[in-house]
Coordinates of C-alpha atoms in Angstrom, one line a residue:
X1 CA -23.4 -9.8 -23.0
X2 CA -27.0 -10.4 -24.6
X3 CA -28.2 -7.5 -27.0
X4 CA -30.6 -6.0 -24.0
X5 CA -27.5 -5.7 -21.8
X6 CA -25.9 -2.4 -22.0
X7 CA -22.4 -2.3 -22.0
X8 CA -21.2 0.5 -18.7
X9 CA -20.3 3.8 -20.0
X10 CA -16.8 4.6 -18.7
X11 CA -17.3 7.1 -16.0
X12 CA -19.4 4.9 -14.4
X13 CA -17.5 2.1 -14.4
X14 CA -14.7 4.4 -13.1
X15 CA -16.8 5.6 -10.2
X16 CA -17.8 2.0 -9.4
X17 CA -13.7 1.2 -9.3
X18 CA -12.9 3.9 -7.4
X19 CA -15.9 3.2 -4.5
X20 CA -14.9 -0.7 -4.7
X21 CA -11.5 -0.2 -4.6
X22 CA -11.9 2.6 -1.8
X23 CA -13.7 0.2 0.3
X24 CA -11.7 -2.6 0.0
X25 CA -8.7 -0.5 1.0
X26 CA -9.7 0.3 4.1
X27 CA -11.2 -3.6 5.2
X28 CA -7.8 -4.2 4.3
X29 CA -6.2 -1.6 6.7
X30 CA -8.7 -2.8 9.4
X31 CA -8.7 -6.3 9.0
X32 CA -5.0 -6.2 8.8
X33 CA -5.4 -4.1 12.9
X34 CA -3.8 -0.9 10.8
X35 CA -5.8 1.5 13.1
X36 CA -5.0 -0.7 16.6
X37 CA -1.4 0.1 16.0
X38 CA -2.5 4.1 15.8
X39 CA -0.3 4.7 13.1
X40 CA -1.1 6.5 9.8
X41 CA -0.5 4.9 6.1
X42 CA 2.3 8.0 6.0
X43 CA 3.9 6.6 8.9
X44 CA 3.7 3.0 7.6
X45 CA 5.3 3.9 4.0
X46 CA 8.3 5.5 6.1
X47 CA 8.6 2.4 8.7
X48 CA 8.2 0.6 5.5
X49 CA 11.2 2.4 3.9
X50 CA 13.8 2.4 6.8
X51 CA 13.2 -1.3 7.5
X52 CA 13.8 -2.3 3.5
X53 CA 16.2 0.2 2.8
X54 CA 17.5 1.2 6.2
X55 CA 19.4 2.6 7.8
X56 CA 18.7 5.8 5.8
X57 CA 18.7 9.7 6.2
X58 CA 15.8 11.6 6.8
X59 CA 16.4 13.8 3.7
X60 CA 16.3 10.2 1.7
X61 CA 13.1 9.1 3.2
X62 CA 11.7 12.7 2.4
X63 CA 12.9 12.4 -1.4
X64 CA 11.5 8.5 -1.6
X65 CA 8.1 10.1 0.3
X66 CA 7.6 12.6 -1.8
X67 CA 7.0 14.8 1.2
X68 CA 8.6 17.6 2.5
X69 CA 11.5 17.1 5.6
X70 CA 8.9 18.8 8.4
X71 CA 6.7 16.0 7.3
X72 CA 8.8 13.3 7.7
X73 CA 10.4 14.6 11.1
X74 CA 7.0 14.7 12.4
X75 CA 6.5 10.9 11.0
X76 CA 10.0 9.7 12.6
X77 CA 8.6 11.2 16.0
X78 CA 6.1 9.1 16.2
X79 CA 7.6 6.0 15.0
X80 CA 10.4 6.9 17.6
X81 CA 7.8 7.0 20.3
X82 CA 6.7 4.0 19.4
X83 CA 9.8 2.4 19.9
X84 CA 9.9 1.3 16.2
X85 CA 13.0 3.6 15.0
X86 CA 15.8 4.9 16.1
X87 CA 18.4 7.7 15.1
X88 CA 22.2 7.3 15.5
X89 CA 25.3 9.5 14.1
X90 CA 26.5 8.6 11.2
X91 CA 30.1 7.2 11.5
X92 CA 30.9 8.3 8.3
X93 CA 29.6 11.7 8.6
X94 CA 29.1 12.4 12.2
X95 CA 26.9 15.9 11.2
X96 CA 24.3 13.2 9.7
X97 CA 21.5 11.3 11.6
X98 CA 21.1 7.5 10.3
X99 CA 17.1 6.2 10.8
X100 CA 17.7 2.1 12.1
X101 CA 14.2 0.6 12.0
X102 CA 14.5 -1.4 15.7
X103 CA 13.6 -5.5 15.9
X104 CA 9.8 -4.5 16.4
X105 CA 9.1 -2.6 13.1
X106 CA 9.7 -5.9 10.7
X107 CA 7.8 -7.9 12.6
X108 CA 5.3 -4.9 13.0
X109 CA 5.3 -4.9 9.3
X110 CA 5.0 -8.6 8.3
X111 CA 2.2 -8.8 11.3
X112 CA 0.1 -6.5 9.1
X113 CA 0.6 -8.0 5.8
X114 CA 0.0 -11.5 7.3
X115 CA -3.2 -10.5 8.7
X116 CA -4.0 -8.2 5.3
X117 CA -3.5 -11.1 3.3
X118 CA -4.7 -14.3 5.3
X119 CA -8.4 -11.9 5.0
X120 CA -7.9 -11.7 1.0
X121 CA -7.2 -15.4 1.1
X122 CA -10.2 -16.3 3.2
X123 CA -12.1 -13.8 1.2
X124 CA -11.0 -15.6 -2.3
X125 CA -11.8 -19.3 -0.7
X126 CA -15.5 -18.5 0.4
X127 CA -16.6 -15.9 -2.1
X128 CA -15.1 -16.9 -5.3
X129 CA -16.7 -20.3 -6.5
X130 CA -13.9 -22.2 -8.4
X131 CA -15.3 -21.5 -11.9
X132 CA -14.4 -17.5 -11.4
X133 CA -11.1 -17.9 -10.4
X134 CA -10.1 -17.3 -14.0
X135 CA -12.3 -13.9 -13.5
X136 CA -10.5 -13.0 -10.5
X137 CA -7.1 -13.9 -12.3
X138 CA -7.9 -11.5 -15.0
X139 CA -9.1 -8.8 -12.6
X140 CA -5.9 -8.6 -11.3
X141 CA -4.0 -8.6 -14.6
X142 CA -6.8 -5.6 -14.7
X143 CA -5.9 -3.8 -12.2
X144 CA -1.6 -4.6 -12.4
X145 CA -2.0 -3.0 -15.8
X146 CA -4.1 -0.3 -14.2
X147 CA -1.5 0.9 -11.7
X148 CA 1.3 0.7 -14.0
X149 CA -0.3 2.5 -16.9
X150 CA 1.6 5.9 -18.5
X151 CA -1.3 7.7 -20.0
X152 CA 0.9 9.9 -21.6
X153 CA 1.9 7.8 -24.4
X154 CA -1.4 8.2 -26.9
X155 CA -0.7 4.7 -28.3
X156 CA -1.2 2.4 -26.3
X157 CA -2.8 -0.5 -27.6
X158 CA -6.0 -2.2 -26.8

């Protein structure tokens, strides 16, 4: 940075990340045809959640949503509409309701990352000239460290 460069106060920079990182969100979630299939990001973390971890209970996918059980019953509506889960008794406990993501949700669900990521990939190939990959690779050593930062703990180092 030459001495008439001013370094970006923080809350700017902040800003700036939160707009960038806003927008790029949501070209994700439309390049990846997140709004053809109709269904919210809420509704896509629970398909997530039964296909990886299914079948499961709706009080599990409530605790792992961090929602309340009205909100997932109206989330496992839809999906069941959709044809993408389906509820069975529990042969172990026939007073419970096991969630079974059906054969269409994983393939829902790798459709979206496919798409999501072929985008960042084509994205990365024509925008990032060879000499700023090792930018790019430190931006997301950035932004890794960002999401898995505990503020709490006053020393962390620099």
């Amino acid at each position: 940075m030459s001495e008439n460069q001013e370094a970006p106060r923080t809350p700017a920079a902040a800003h700036r990340l939160i707009v960038a990182i806003t927008r790029l969100r949501h070209r994700l979630r439309e390049e990846a045809g997140l709004y053809a299939t109709r269904l919210s990001v809420s509704q896509l973390a629970v398909l997530t959640s039964v296909v990886e971890e299914g079948p499961v209970t709706a009080v599990y996918l409530a605790q792992v949503q961090h929602v309340s059980p009205q909100s997932i019953a109206q989330n496992l509506a839809v999906l069941k509409a959709a044809g993408l889960v389906r509820g069975e008794r529990d042969p172990g406990d026939g007073r419970k309701t096991l969630i079974r993501a059906e054969p269409s949700a994983p393939r829902l669900l790798l459709a979206l990352n496919e798409s999501r990521e072929s985008f960042l990939a084509r994205a990365i190939d024509q925008l990032v000239a060879p000499e700023e990959r090792a930018d790019l690779e430190r931006v997301i050593d950035l932004l890794e460290r960002f999401a898995a930062a505990d503020l709490d703990d006053k020393d962390t180092e620099i």
